[in-house]
XYZ file of N, CA, C and O in Angstrom:
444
model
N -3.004 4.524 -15.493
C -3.528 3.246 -15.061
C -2.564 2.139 -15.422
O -1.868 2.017 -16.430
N -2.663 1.521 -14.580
C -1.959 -0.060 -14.908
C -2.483 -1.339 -15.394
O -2.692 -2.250 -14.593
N -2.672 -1.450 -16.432
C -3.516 -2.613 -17.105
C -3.267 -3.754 -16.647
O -4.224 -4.478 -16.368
N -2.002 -4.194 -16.456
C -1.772 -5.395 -16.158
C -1.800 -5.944 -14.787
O -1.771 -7.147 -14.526
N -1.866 -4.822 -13.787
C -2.780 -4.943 -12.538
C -3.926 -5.280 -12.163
O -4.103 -4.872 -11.015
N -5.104 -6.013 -12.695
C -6.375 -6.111 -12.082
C -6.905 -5.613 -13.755
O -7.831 -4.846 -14.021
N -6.134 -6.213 -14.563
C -6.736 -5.940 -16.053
C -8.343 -6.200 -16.202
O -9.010 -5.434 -16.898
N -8.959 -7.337 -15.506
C -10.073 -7.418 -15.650
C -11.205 -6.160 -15.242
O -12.221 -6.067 -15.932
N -11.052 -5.509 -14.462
C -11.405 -4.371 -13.954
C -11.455 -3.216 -14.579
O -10.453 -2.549 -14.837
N -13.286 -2.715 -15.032
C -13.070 -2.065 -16.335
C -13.245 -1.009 -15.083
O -13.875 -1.226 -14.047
N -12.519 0.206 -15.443
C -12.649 1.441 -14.309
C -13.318 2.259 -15.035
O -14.202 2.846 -14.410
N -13.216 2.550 -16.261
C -13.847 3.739 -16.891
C -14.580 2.801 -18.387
O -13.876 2.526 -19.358
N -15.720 2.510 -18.320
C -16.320 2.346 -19.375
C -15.974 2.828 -20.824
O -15.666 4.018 -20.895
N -15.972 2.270 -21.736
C -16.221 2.751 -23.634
C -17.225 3.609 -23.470
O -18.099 3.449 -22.618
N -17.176 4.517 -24.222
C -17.840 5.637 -24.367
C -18.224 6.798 -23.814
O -18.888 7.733 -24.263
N -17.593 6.561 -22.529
C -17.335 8.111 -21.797
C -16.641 9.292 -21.986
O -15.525 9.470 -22.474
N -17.476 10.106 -21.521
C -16.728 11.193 -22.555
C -16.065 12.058 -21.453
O -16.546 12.134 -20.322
N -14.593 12.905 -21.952
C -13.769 13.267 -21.214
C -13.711 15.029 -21.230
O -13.200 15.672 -22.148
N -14.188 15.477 -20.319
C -14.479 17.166 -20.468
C -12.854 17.465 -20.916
O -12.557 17.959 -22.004
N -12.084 17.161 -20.109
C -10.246 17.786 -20.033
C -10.315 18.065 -21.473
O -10.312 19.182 -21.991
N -10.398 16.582 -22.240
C -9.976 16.513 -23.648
C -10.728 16.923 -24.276
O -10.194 17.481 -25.235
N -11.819 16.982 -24.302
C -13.102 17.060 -25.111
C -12.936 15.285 -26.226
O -13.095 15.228 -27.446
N -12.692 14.442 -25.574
C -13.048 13.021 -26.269
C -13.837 12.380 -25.226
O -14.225 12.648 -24.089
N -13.979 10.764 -26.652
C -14.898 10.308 -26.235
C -13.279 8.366 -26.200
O -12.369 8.030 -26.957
N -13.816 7.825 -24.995
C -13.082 6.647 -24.833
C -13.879 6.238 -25.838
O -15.101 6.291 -25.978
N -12.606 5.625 -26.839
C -13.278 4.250 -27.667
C -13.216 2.496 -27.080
O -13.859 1.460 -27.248
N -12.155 2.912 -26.404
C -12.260 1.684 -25.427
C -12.569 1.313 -24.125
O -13.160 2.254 -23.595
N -12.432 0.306 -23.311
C -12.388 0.483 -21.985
C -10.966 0.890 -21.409
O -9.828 0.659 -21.818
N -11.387 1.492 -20.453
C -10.094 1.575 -19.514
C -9.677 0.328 -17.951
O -9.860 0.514 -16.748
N -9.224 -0.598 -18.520
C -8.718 -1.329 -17.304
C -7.591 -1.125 -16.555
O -6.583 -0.487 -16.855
N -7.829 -1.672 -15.643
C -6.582 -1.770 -14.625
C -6.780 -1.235 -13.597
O -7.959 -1.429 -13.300
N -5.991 -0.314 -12.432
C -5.949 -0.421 -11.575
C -4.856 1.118 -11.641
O -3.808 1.243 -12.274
N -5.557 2.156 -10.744
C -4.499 3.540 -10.729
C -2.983 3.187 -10.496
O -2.446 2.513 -9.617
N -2.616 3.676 -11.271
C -0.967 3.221 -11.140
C -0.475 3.655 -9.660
O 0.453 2.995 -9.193
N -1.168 5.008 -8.655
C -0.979 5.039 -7.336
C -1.396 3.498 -6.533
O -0.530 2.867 -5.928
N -2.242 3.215 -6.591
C -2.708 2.424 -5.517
C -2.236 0.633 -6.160
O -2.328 -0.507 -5.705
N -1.733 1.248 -7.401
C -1.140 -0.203 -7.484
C 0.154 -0.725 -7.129
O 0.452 -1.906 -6.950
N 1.196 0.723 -7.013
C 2.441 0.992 -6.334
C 1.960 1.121 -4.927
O 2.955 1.106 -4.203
N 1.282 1.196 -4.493
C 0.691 1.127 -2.766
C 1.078 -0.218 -2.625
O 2.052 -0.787 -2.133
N 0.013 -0.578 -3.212
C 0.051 -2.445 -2.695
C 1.046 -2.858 -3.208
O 1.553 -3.786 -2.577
N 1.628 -2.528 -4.219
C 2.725 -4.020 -4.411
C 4.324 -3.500 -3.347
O 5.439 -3.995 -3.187
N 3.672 -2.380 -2.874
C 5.091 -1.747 -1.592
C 4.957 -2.772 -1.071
O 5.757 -3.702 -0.969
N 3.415 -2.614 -0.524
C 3.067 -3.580 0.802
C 3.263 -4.969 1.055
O 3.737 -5.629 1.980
N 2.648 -5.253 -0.274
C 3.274 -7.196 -0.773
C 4.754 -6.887 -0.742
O 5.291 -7.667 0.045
N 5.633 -6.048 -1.293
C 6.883 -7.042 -1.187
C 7.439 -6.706 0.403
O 8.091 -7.429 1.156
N 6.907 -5.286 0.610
C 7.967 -5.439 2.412
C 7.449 -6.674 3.003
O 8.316 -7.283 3.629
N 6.209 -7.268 2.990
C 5.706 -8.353 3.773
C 6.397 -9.559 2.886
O 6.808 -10.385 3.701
N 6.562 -9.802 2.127
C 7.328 -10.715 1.622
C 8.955 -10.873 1.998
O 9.529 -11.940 2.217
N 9.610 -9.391 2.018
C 10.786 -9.120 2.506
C 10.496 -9.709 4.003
O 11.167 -10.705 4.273
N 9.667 -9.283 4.942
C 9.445 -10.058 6.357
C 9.382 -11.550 6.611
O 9.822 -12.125 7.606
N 8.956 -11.932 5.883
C 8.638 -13.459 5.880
C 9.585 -14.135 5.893
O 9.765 -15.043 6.703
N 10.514 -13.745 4.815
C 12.100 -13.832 4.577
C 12.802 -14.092 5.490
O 13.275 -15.209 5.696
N 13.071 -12.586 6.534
C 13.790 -12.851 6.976
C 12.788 -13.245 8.386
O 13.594 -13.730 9.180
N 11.974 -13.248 8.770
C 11.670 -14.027 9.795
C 11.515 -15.475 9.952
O 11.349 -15.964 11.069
N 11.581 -16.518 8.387
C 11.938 -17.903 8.327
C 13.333 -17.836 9.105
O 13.655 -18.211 10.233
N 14.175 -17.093 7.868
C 15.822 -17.049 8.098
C 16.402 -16.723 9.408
O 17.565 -17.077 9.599
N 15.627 -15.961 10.557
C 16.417 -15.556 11.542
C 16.030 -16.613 12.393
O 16.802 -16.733 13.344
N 14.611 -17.839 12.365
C 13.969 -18.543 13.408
C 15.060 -19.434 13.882
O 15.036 -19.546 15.107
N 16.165 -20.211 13.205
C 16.916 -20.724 13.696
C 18.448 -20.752 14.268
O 19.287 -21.641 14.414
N 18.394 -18.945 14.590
C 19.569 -18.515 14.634
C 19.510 -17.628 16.215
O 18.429 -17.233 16.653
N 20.455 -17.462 16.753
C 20.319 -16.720 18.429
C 19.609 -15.464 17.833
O 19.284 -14.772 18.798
N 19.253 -14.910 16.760
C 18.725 -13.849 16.896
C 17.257 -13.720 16.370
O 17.018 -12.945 15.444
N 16.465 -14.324 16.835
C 15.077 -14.941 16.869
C 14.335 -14.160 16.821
O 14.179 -13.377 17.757
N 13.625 -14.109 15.710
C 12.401 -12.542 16.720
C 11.058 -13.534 16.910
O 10.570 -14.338 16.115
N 10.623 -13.142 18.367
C 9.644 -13.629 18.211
C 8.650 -12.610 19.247
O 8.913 -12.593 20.449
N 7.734 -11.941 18.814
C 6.414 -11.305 19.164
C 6.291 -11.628 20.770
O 6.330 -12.743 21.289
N 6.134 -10.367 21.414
C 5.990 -10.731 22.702
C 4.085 -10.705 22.943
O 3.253 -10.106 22.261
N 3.947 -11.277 23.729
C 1.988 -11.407 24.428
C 2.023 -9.873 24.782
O 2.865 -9.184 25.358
N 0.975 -9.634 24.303
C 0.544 -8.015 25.164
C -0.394 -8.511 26.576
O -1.339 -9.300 26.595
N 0.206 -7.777 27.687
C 0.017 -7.928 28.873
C -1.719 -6.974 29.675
O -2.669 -7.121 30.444
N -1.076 -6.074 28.760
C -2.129 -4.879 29.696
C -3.487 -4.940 28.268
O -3.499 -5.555 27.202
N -4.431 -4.051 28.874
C -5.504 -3.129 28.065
C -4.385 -1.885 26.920
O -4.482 -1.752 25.700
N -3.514 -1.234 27.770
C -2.557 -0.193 27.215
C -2.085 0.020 26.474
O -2.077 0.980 25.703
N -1.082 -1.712 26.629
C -0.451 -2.195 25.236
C -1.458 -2.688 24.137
O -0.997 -2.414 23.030
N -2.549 -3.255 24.067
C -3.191 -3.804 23.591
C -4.206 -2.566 22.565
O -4.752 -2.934 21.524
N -4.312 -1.112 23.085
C -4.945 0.264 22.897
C -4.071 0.651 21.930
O -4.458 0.861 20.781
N -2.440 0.821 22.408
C -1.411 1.023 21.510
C -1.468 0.241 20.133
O -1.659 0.836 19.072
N -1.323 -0.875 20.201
C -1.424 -1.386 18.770
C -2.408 -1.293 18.422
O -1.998 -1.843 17.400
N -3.569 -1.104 18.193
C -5.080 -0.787 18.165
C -4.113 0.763 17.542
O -3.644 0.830 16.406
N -4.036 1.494 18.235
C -4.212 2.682 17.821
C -3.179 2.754 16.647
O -3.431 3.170 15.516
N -1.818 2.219 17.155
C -0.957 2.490 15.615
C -1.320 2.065 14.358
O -1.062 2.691 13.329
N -2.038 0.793 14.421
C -2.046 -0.154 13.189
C -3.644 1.061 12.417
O -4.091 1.007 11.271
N -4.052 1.883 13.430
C -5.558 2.406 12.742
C -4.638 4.082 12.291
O -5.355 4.930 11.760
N -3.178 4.441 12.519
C -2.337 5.197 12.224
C -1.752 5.080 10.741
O -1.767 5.751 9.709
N -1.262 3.941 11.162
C -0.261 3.384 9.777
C -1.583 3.248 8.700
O -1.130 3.405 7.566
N -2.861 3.043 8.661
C -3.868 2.529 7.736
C -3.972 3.986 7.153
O -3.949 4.223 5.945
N -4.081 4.865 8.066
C -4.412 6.189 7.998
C -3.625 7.138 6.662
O -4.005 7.810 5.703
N -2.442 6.758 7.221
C -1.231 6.829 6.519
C -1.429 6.592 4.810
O -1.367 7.251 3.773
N -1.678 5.341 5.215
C -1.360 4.874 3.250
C -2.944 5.473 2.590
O -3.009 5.683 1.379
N -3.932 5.671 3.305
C -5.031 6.086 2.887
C -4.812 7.792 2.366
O -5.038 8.217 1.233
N -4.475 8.325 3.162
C -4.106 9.666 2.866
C -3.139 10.129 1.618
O -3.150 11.045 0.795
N -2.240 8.929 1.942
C -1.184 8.831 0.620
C -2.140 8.795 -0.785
O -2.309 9.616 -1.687
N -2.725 7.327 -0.503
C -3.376 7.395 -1.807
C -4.629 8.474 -2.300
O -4.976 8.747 -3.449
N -5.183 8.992 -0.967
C -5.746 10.678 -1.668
C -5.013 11.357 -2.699
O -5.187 11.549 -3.902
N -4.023 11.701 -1.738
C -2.986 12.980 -2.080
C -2.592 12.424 -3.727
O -2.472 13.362 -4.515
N -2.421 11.306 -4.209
C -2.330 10.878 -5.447
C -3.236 11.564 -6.293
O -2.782 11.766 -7.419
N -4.581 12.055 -6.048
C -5.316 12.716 -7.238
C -4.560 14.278 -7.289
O -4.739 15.086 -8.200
N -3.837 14.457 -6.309
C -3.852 16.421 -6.200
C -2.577 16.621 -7.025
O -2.454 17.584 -7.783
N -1.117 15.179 -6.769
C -0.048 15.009 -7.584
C 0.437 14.465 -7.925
O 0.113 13.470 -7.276
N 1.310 14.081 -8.724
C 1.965 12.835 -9.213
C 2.702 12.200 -9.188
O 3.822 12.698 -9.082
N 2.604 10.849 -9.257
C 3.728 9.753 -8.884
C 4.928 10.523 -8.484
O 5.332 10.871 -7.375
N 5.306 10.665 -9.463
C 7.116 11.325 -9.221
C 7.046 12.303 -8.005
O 7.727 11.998 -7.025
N 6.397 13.295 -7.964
C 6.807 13.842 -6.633
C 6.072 13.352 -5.263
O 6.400 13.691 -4.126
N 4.958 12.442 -5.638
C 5.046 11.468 -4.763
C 5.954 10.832 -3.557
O 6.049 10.933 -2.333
N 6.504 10.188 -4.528
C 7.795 9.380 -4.105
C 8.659 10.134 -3.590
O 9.191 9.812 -2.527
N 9.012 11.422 -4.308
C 10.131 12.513 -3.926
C 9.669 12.522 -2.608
O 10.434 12.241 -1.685
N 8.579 12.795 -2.434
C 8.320 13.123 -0.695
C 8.113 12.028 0.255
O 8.135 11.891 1.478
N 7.993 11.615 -0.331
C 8.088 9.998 0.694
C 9.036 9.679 0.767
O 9.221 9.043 1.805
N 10.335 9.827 -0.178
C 11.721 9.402 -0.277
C 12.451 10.535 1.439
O 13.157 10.314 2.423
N 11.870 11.415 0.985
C 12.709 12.005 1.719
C 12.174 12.122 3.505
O 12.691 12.921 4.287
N 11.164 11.242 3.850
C 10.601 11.347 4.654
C 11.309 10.589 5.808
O 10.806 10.566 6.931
């Protein structure tokens, strides 16, 4: 867990008791799974990395700027990718209970 993520957020109560170990928490457990807290802060900085450079490119010949979706088709398409890509990081953060960070990443690295 990551405490300093969403520290306020008690996830596992004082006094629960832990079969693995055979203990009992004397404290709370705060924070936030260290998976899903490396999820989001991917997500915050690539969107931060975007912002970046989409200030930086607005006044230069190489402009990006979003075209209008025309059809139902195009409009189905992004509909369908953006419910893809969600899919995606959801599954990711499953697969986080079965293994761990490190080979995590290994496989995402190499993806």
């Amino acid at each position: 867990y990551m405490g300093w993520v969403m520290r306020t957020s008690v996830t596992v109560p004082a006094g629960t008791f832990i079969q693995a170990t055979n203990s009992t928490l004397e404290s709370d457990l705060t924070g936030c799974p260290a998976g899903f807290a490396l999820t989001a802060m991917q997500q915050i900085i690539s969107f931060l990395v975007f912002i970046v450079y989409f200030c930086g490119a607005y006044f230069t010949p190489y402009r990006y700027m979003p075209r209008k979706l025309n059809s139902s088709f195009e409009f189905a398409c992004v509909i369908i990718f953006g419910c893809v890509f969600a899919l995606n990081i959801a599954l990711n953060n499953f697969s986080l209970g079965y293994i761990s960070i490190a080979i995590n990443l290994i496989i995402r690295s190499c993806l």
